[in-house]
Coordinates of C-alpha atoms in Angstrom, one line a residue:
M216 CA 16.9 -27.2 -14.7
A217 CA 16.9 -24.4 -17.3
T218 CA 16.7 -20.7 -16.6
R219 CA 14.6 -18.5 -18.8
S220 CA 14.2 -14.7 -18.8
I221 CA 11.2 -12.4 -18.7
R222 CA 11.5 -8.8 -19.7
I223 CA 9.6 -6.3 -17.6
I224 CA 9.0 -2.6 -18.6
M225 CA 9.4 -0.6 -15.4
D226 CA 7.7 2.8 -16.0
G227 CA 8.6 5.6 -13.5
V228 CA 11.3 3.5 -11.8
T229 CA 13.6 6.5 -11.1
G230 CA 11.4 7.6 -8.3
R231 CA 12.2 6.6 -4.7
L232 CA 9.7 3.7 -4.4
G233 CA 10.5 2.3 -7.9
T234 CA 14.3 2.5 -7.4
N235 CA 14.5 1.2 -3.8
Q236 CA 11.7 -1.3 -3.5
H237 CA 10.5 -2.6 -6.9
L238 CA 13.9 -2.5 -8.6
G239 CA 16.6 -2.8 -6.0
R240 CA 15.0 -5.0 -3.3
S241 CA 12.7 -7.0 -5.6
L242 CA 13.8 -7.7 -9.1
M243 CA 17.5 -7.0 -8.7
A244 CA 17.5 -9.1 -5.5
M245 CA 15.9 -12.0 -7.5
R246 CA 18.6 -11.6 -10.1
R247 CA 21.3 -11.8 -7.5
D248 CA 19.7 -14.9 -6.1
G249 CA 19.8 -16.6 -9.5
G250 CA 16.2 -16.0 -10.5
L251 CA 12.8 -17.1 -9.2
A252 CA 12.3 -20.8 -8.6
L253 CA 9.2 -22.2 -10.4
A254 CA 7.1 -25.2 -9.6
D255 CA 8.7 -27.4 -12.3
G256 CA 12.2 -26.7 -10.9
S257 CA 13.2 -24.2 -13.6
R258 CA 14.1 -20.6 -12.7
L259 CA 12.7 -17.4 -14.1
M260 CA 15.2 -14.5 -14.5
P261 CA 13.6 -11.0 -14.5
E262 CA 15.1 -8.6 -17.0
P263 CA 14.1 -5.0 -16.1
V264 CA 13.8 -2.5 -18.9
L265 CA 13.8 1.0 -17.3
L266 CA 11.4 3.5 -18.7
G267 CA 10.8 7.2 -17.9
R268 CA 11.2 10.8 -19.0
N269 CA 14.6 11.8 -17.7
A270 CA 17.3 10.1 -19.8
E271 CA 20.1 11.2 -17.5
K272 CA 18.4 9.6 -14.4
L273 CA 17.6 6.5 -16.3
A274 CA 21.1 6.1 -17.6
A275 CA 22.6 6.5 -14.2
L276 CA 20.2 4.0 -12.6
A277 CA 20.8 1.5 -15.4
A278 CA 24.5 1.8 -15.0
A279 CA 24.3 1.5 -11.2
N280 CA 22.5 -1.9 -11.7
G281 CA 24.9 -3.5 -14.0
G282 CA 24.0 -1.9 -17.3
L283 CA 20.3 -2.5 -17.6
E284 CA 18.4 -1.5 -20.8
W285 CA 16.5 1.8 -20.6
S286 CA 14.4 4.0 -22.7
T287 CA 12.4 7.2 -22.8
D288 CA 10.1 5.9 -25.6
R289 CA 7.1 4.2 -24.1
D290 CA 5.5 3.4 -27.5
A291 CA 8.7 1.6 -28.6
C292 CA 8.9 -0.4 -25.4
L293 CA 5.2 -1.5 -25.7
A294 CA 5.7 -2.3 -29.4
D295 CA 8.7 -4.6 -28.6
P296 CA 7.3 -8.2 -28.5
A297 CA 10.2 -9.3 -26.3
N298 CA 8.8 -7.2 -23.4
A299 CA 6.2 -9.4 -21.6
I300 CA 5.1 -7.2 -18.6
Y301 CA 4.3 -3.6 -18.2
F302 CA 4.8 -2.2 -14.6
D303 CA 3.7 1.3 -13.6
V304 CA 5.1 3.0 -10.6
S305 CA 4.9 6.5 -12.0
A306 CA 2.6 9.3 -10.8
T307 CA -1.0 8.3 -10.5
G308 CA -2.1 10.9 -13.1
G309 CA -2.1 9.3 -16.5
R310 CA -1.9 5.7 -15.3
H311 CA -5.3 4.9 -16.8
Q312 CA -4.1 5.7 -20.3
R313 CA -0.7 4.1 -19.8
A314 CA -2.3 0.9 -18.6
L315 CA -4.8 0.7 -21.4
A316 CA -2.0 1.2 -23.9
A317 CA 0.0 -1.6 -22.4
I318 CA -3.0 -3.9 -22.4
G319 CA -3.7 -3.0 -26.0
A320 CA -0.1 -4.0 -26.8
G321 CA -0.7 -7.4 -25.3
K322 CA 1.4 -6.9 -22.2
H323 CA 0.6 -8.3 -18.8
V324 CA 0.1 -5.4 -16.4
Y325 CA 1.2 -4.9 -12.8
L326 CA 0.3 -1.5 -11.3
E327 CA 1.1 0.4 -8.2
K328 CA -1.9 1.7 -6.3
P329 CA -4.1 3.6 -6.9
V330 CA -4.4 2.0 -10.3
T331 CA -6.3 5.1 -11.6
S332 CA -8.0 8.2 -10.3
T333 CA -11.6 6.9 -10.5
V334 CA -13.6 3.7 -10.0
E335 CA -14.9 3.8 -13.5
E336 CA -11.4 4.0 -15.0
A337 CA -10.2 1.1 -12.8
L338 CA -13.1 -1.1 -13.9
E339 CA -12.4 -0.2 -17.5
I340 CA -8.8 -1.3 -17.1
A341 CA -9.8 -4.5 -15.4
S342 CA -12.4 -5.3 -18.0
A343 CA -9.9 -4.5 -20.8
A344 CA -7.3 -6.8 -19.3
D345 CA -9.8 -9.7 -18.9
A346 CA -11.0 -9.2 -22.5
A347 CA -7.4 -9.2 -23.8
G348 CA -6.5 -12.4 -21.8
V349 CA -3.5 -10.8 -20.2
R350 CA -2.5 -11.4 -16.6
H351 CA -3.0 -8.4 -14.3
G352 CA -2.6 -7.2 -10.7
V353 CA -2.2 -4.3 -8.3
V354 CA 0.5 -4.0 -5.7
Q355 CA -0.6 -4.8 -2.2
D356 CA 2.6 -4.9 -0.3
K357 CA 1.6 -4.1 3.3
I358 CA -0.1 -7.5 4.0
Y359 CA 3.3 -9.2 3.4
L360 CA 5.1 -7.1 6.1
P361 CA 6.2 -9.3 9.1
G362 CA 3.9 -7.6 11.6
F363 CA 0.8 -8.2 9.5
M364 CA 1.7 -11.7 8.6
K365 CA 2.1 -12.4 12.3
L366 CA -1.2 -10.8 13.2
K367 CA -3.0 -12.8 10.5
S368 CA -1.5 -16.0 11.8
V369 CA -2.7 -15.2 15.3
M370 CA -6.2 -14.5 14.0
E371 CA -6.3 -17.7 12.0
T372 CA -5.8 -19.8 15.2
G373 CA -9.1 -18.4 16.6
V374 CA -7.4 -17.4 19.8
L375 CA -9.1 -14.0 19.7
G376 CA -12.6 -15.5 19.6
R377 CA -15.4 -13.4 18.0
V378 CA -14.0 -10.1 16.7
L379 CA -15.6 -7.1 18.4
S380 CA -13.8 -4.2 16.9
A381 CA -10.5 -3.0 15.4
R382 CA -8.5 0.2 14.9
L383 CA -5.8 1.2 12.4
D384 CA -3.6 4.2 13.3
F385 CA -1.2 5.7 10.8
G386 CA 0.7 9.0 10.8
W387 CA 4.0 10.8 10.7
W388 CA 5.2 14.4 10.4
I389 CA 5.9 15.5 6.8
F390 CA 8.0 18.6 6.9
D391 CA 6.7 21.5 4.9
G392 CA 10.0 22.3 3.2
A393 CA 10.8 25.4 5.2
L394 CA 12.9 24.0 8.1
H395 CA 13.8 20.7 6.4
P396 CA 13.0 19.2 3.0
A397 CA 9.8 17.3 2.8
Q398 CA 9.9 13.5 2.9
R399 CA 7.2 13.2 0.2
S400 CA 7.2 14.6 -3.3
S401 CA 5.2 17.8 -3.9
W402 CA 2.8 16.1 -6.3
N403 CA 1.4 14.3 -3.3
Y404 CA -0.2 17.6 -2.3
R405 CA -1.6 18.6 -5.6
R406 CA -5.0 17.4 -6.7
A407 CA -4.3 17.7 -10.5
E408 CA -1.3 15.4 -10.1
G409 CA -3.1 12.7 -8.2
G410 CA -2.2 13.8 -4.7
G411 CA -4.1 13.5 -1.4
L412 CA -3.8 11.3 1.7
V413 CA -7.0 9.4 1.0
L414 CA -6.1 8.7 -2.6
D415 CA -2.6 7.6 -1.6
M416 CA -3.2 5.6 1.6
F417 CA -6.8 4.3 1.8
P418 CA -6.4 1.6 -0.8
H419 CA -3.9 0.1 1.6
W420 CA -6.3 0.3 4.5
R421 CA -9.0 -1.5 2.6
Y422 CA -6.9 -4.5 1.6
I423 CA -5.3 -4.7 5.0
V424 CA -8.7 -4.7 6.8
E425 CA -10.3 -7.1 4.3
S426 CA -7.4 -9.6 4.5
L427 CA -7.6 -9.6 8.3
L428 CA -11.2 -9.1 9.1
G429 CA -13.5 -9.4 6.0
P430 CA -15.3 -7.2 3.5
V431 CA -15.8 -3.5 4.1
R432 CA -19.5 -2.7 3.5
S433 CA -19.9 0.9 4.5
V434 CA -17.8 3.9 5.5
S435 CA -18.0 7.2 7.3
C436 CA -15.2 9.7 6.8
R437 CA -14.0 13.3 7.6
I438 CA -11.0 14.9 6.0
A439 CA -9.0 18.0 6.5
T440 CA -6.0 20.0 5.2
R441 CA -3.8 20.9 8.2
I442 CA -0.8 22.4 6.5
P443 CA -2.2 24.7 3.7
E444 CA 1.1 25.9 2.2
R445 CA 4.3 24.0 1.5
R446 CA 7.5 24.3 -0.4
D447 CA 8.4 22.1 -3.5
E448 CA 11.6 20.4 -4.4
K449 CA 13.1 23.8 -5.5
G450 CA 12.0 25.6 -2.4
R451 CA 9.1 27.4 -4.1
P452 CA 6.0 27.9 -2.0
Y453 CA 2.7 26.4 -3.2
T454 CA -0.8 26.0 -2.0
V455 CA -1.9 22.5 -0.8
D456 CA -5.3 21.7 -2.4
V457 CA -5.8 18.1 -1.0
E458 CA -6.3 16.6 2.4
D459 CA -3.3 15.6 4.7
E460 CA -5.5 14.1 7.4
A461 CA -8.5 11.8 7.5
F462 CA -10.5 9.9 10.1
A463 CA -12.9 7.2 9.1
T464 CA -15.0 4.3 10.4
F465 CA -15.4 1.1 8.4
E466 CA -18.4 -1.2 9.0
L467 CA -17.8 -4.8 8.1
D468 CA -20.0 -7.8 7.8
G469 CA -21.7 -8.6 11.1
G470 CA -21.5 -5.0 12.3
V471 CA -17.8 -5.0 13.3
L472 CA -16.5 -1.4 13.3
V473 CA -12.9 -0.4 12.4
Q474 CA -11.7 3.0 13.4
V475 CA -9.1 4.5 11.0
S476 CA -6.9 7.5 11.7
A477 CA -4.4 8.7 9.1
S478 CA -2.3 11.9 9.1
W479 CA 0.7 13.4 7.4
A480 CA 0.6 16.1 10.1
T481 CA 1.2 14.2 13.3
R482 CA 4.2 13.0 15.3
V483 CA 4.9 9.4 16.2
K484 CA 5.0 8.4 19.8
G485 CA 3.9 4.8 19.7
E486 CA 5.9 1.8 18.4
D487 CA 5.6 2.6 14.7
M488 CA 3.9 4.9 12.2
L489 CA 1.4 2.2 11.3
T490 CA -0.3 0.0 13.9
V491 CA -3.4 -2.2 14.0
K492 CA -5.3 -3.5 17.0
V493 CA -8.0 -6.2 17.0
D494 CA -10.2 -6.9 20.1
G495 CA -12.1 -10.1 20.4
T496 CA -14.1 -11.9 23.1
M497 CA -11.2 -14.3 23.9
G498 CA -8.3 -11.9 23.4
S499 CA -6.7 -9.0 21.7
A500 CA -3.8 -8.6 19.3
T501 CA -1.8 -5.7 17.9
C502 CA 0.8 -5.3 15.2
S503 CA 3.2 -2.7 13.8
L504 CA 5.2 -3.1 10.6
H505 CA 7.5 -5.8 12.0
R506 CA 6.2 -6.9 15.4
A507 CA 3.0 -8.3 16.8
H508 CA 1.7 -8.9 20.3
V509 CA -1.2 -10.9 21.8
Q510 CA -3.1 -10.8 25.1
P511 CA -5.5 -13.7 25.7
L512 CA -8.5 -13.5 28.0
A513 CA -6.8 -15.7 30.6
A514 CA -3.9 -13.3 30.9
T515 CA -5.9 -10.1 30.7
P516 CA -5.3 -7.9 33.8
K517 CA -7.7 -5.5 35.6
P518 CA -6.1 -2.1 35.2
R519 CA -6.3 0.2 38.2
W520 CA -6.6 4.0 38.1
D521 CA -6.6 6.8 40.6
V522 CA -7.7 10.4 40.0
D523 CA -5.3 11.6 42.7
A524 CA -2.1 9.8 41.8
L525 CA -0.3 8.1 38.9
V526 CA -0.8 4.4 38.9
D527 CA 1.9 2.5 36.9
N528 CA -0.1 -0.4 35.5
R529 CA 2.8 -1.4 33.1
H530 CA 0.3 -2.2 30.4
A531 CA 2.9 -3.2 27.8
E532 CA 4.3 -6.0 30.1
H533 CA 1.0 -7.8 29.9
W534 CA 1.3 -8.5 26.2
Q535 CA 3.1 -11.5 24.7
E536 CA 5.2 -10.9 21.6
V537 CA 4.5 -13.2 18.6
P538 CA 7.9 -14.8 17.7
D539 CA 9.5 -14.5 14.3
M540 CA 8.8 -17.6 12.2
G541 CA 10.8 -16.2 9.2
P542 CA 12.8 -15.4 7.4
Y543 CA 10.5 -12.8 6.0
A544 CA 11.1 -11.6 2.4
N545 CA 10.8 -8.0 1.4
S546 CA 7.1 -7.3 1.1
Y547 CA 7.4 -5.8 -2.4
R548 CA 9.5 -8.7 -3.5
R549 CA 6.9 -11.2 -2.2
G550 CA 4.3 -9.5 -4.4
W551 CA 6.6 -9.6 -7.4
E552 CA 7.3 -13.3 -6.9
M553 CA 3.6 -14.1 -6.8
F554 CA 2.9 -12.0 -9.8
L555 CA 5.7 -13.5 -11.9
R556 CA 4.5 -17.0 -11.0
H557 CA 1.0 -15.9 -12.0
V558 CA 2.3 -14.9 -15.4
A559 CA 4.8 -17.8 -15.9
E560 CA 2.8 -20.8 -14.5
D561 CA -0.8 -19.6 -13.9
A562 CA -0.3 -19.7 -10.1
P563 CA -3.0 -17.8 -8.2
F564 CA -2.6 -14.1 -7.5
P565 CA -4.6 -12.5 -4.7
S566 CA -5.0 -9.0 -6.0
P567 CA -6.1 -8.6 -9.6
L568 CA -7.1 -5.2 -11.0
I569 CA -10.6 -5.5 -9.5
A570 CA -8.9 -5.2 -6.1
G571 CA -7.5 -1.9 -7.3
A572 CA -11.0 -0.8 -8.3
K573 CA -12.2 -1.6 -4.8
G574 CA -9.5 0.7 -3.4
L575 CA -10.8 3.5 -5.6
Q576 CA -14.4 2.7 -4.6
L577 CA -13.4 3.3 -1.0
I578 CA -11.6 6.5 -1.9
D579 CA -14.7 7.9 -3.7
A580 CA -16.9 6.8 -0.8
C581 CA -14.7 8.6 1.7
Y582 CA -14.7 11.8 -0.3
R583 CA -18.5 11.6 -0.7
S584 CA -19.0 10.8 3.0
D585 CA -17.0 13.9 3.9
R586 CA -19.0 16.1 1.5
E587 CA -22.4 14.8 2.5
R588 CA -21.5 14.2 6.2
R589 CA -23.0 10.7 6.2
W590 CA -22.4 6.9 5.8
I591 CA -21.8 5.6 2.3
D592 CA -22.4 1.9 1.4
L593 CA -19.9 0.0 -0.8
P594 CA -21.7 -2.4 -3.2
E595 CA -20.0 -5.4 -4.8
L596 CA -17.9 -4.6 -7.9
S597 CA -17.3 -6.7 -11.0
A598 CA -15.3 -5.9 -14.1

């Protein structure tokens, strides 16, 4: 069958996430595999067009990937009718205007989260995309990680019974730039540039929780800035004006509570930097990024404890690992494949831009909850 190409403007692709995941392990991997197989037997070949501000970085990245087309002129890229999709992985600040410009130019839009800085802007983008008749979506990569796919498969069997509660734990130590260079760009710690842990990570937590357990109806949250001064990429000190730690409780339909802890100022001791645990009447299950374990009621032990002596209960040995049923594709590539099929053959896509608005709604509710020290409800959204 025939192979046809689809040109994709990739804005901000010279950053770590854009280069490694979206370009290298997603679109370029598809190209190496001969394109994306479609339902009619044909293949769709992605043609990335690299867009950004730094010509030197763009030229080097384009050359490293076989001589891709690149540009520093966004208007020219959007005006080119040969370009079908606009993808934004640049800094959050300004994404609202960039997305609206792409929609106005008739491009399908695929955006990294958060899609904008406010719920109102996110709803405006979603409404504009619907009105223009273009395909649209937001990246929701974490649900396609092997660990979460395994956990979801366990829950779909019903082996856990009625869900009682859940907890999501995330955290790692981000160096402040004094002893070692920071692992995150300095803009993540500046409010004016779209920084902040809640803004960056809580959209992930909402779609993870909702894909596994159901709609989030209310939230209570407290935030803090633990490391108030850091050094930027040039070693210059700057003041952190956003949170780097947050603790929240989500209330779901039926009263299920999900405890969420997230920090850029903690050290990892458990299996991974992100873990989820779900407890039910008939069993419990846990997952990290790549592994999942289950403990059914019939195999649940009675732990023993003694205030005078250490008791080795060997808790980990009482959990059964969920086997690999792979192979598992790169989680970002999985999202790209679904979105490209959505554009090319009207296949369903699970995370349209309204899903991005829901992420911003949770962010706003968390900040408001912290300010007012109370629970905040999350009403239904529509574009």
